[in-house]
Short mmCIF file of C-alpha atoms in Angstrom, two decimals:
data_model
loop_
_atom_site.label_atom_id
_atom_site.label_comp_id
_atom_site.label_asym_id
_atom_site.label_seq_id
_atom_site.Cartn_x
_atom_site.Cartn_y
_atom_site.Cartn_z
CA UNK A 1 0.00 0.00 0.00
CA UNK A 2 2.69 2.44 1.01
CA UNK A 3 4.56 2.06 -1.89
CA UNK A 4 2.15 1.95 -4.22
CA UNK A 5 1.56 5.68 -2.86
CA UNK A 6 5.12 6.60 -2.87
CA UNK A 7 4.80 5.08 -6.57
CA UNK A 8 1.76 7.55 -7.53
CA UNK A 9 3.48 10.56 -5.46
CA UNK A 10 5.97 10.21 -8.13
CA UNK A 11 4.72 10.43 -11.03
CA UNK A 12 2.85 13.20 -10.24
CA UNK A 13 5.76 14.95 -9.14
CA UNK A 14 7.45 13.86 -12.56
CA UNK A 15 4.06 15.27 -14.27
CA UNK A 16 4.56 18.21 -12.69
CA UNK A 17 8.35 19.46 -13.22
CA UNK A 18 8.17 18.16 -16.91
CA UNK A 19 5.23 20.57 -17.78
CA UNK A 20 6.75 23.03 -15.07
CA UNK A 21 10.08 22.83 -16.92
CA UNK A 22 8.57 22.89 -20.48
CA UNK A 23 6.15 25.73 -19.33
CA UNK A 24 9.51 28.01 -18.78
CA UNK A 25 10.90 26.73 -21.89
CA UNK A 26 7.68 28.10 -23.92
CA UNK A 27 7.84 31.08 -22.06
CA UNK A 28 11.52 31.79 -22.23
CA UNK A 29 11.27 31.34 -26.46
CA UNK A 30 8.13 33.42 -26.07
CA UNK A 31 9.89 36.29 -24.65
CA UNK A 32 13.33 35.52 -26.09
CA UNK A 33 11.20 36.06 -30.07
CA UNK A 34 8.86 38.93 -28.75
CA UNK A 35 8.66 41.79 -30.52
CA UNK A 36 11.07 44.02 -28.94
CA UNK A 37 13.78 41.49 -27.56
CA UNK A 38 14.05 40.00 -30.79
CA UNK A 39 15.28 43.76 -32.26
CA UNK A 40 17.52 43.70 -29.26
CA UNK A 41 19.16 40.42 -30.04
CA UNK A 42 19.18 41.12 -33.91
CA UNK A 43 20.69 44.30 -33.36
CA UNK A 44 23.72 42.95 -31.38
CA UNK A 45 23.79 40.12 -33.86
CA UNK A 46 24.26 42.53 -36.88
CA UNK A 47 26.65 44.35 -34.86
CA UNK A 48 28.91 41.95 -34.07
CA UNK A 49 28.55 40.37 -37.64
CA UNK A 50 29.59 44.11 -39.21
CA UNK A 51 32.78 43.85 -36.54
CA UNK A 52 33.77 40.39 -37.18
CA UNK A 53 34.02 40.91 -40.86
CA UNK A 54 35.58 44.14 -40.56
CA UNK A 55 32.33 45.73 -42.26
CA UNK A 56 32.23 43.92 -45.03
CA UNK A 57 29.21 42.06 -44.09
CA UNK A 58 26.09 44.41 -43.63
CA UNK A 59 22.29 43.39 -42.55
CA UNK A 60 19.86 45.75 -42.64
CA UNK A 61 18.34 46.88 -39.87
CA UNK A 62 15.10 44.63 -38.53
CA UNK A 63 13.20 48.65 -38.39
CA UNK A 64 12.35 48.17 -41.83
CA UNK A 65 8.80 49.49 -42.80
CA UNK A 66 6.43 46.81 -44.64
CA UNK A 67 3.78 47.71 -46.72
CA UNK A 68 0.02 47.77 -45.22
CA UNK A 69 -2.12 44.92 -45.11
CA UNK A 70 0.96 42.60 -45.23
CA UNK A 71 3.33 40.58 -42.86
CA UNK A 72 6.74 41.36 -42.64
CA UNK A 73 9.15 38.08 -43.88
CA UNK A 74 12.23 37.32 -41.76
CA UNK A 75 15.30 37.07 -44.10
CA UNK A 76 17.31 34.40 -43.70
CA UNK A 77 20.19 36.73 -42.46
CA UNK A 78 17.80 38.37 -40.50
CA UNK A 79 17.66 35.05 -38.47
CA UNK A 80 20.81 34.76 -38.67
CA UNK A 81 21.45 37.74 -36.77
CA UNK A 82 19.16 36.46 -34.55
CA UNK A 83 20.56 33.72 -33.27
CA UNK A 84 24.35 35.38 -33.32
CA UNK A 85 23.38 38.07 -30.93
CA UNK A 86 21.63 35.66 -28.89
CA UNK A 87 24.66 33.47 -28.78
CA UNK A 88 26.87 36.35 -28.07
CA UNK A 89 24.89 37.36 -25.15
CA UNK A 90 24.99 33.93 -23.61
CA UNK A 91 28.68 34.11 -24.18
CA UNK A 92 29.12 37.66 -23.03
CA UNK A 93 27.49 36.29 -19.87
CA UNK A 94 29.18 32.85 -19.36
CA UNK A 95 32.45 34.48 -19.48
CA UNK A 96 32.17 37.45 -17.37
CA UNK A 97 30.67 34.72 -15.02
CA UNK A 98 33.59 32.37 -15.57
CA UNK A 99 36.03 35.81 -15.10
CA UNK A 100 33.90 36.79 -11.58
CA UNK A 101 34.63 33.43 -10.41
CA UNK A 102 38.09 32.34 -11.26
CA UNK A 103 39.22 35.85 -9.03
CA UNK A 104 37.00 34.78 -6.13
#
C-alpha cells in the first residue's frame, strides 16, 4: 500500500516538473522572439557580424517598414542575426561569469 503511494506521489511529481520545466521553456522562447527582444538580439547580432568581418558584411536593420495589409518576412540573415546576438549574449554572460569566479 505504502509504496504503491510513494509510486503515484511520483509520477505526479514527474508530471509536474516536466510541464513546469517545459512551461519556462515556452515562455523563455516566447519572450526571447517577442517583438522588442528579438530587435535587441538582432541588433547585437548585426553588430557583431559588421565587426567580425571588418564591415564587409552588412544586414539591414530589422526597423524596416512593410507595406500595409501585409506581414513582414524574416530574411534568412535576418535570423541569422538572430541567433548570433543571442549566442553572443549567452557568451558575453558565461564568461564574465567564468572571469567573476576564477578571481573569487
Amino acid at each position: 500500500m505504502v509504496d504503491e503511494i510513494g509510486e503515484v506521489v511520483v509520477d505526479v511529481a514527474g508530471v509536474v516538473l516536466r510541464h513546469a520545466g517545459g512551461l519556462v521553456v515556452d515562455l523563455t522562447v516566447d519572450h526571447v522572439f517577442s517583438r522588442h527582444t528579438a530587435r535587441f538580439f538582432h541588433g547585437v547580432g548585426r553588430r557583431v557580424i559588421a565587426v567580425s568581418t571588418l564591415g564587409g558584411k552588412r544586414i539591414p536593420s530589422s526597423l524596416r517598414t512593410v507595406p500595409k495589409g501585409s506581414q513582414a518576412r524574416p530574411r534568412r540573415s535576418d535570423w541569422l542575426a538572430l541567433w548570433v546576438g543571442i549566442l553572443f549574449w549567452i557568451a558575453l554572460f558565461l564568461s564574465l561569469g567564468f572571469g567573476v569566479s576564477h578571481f573569487l
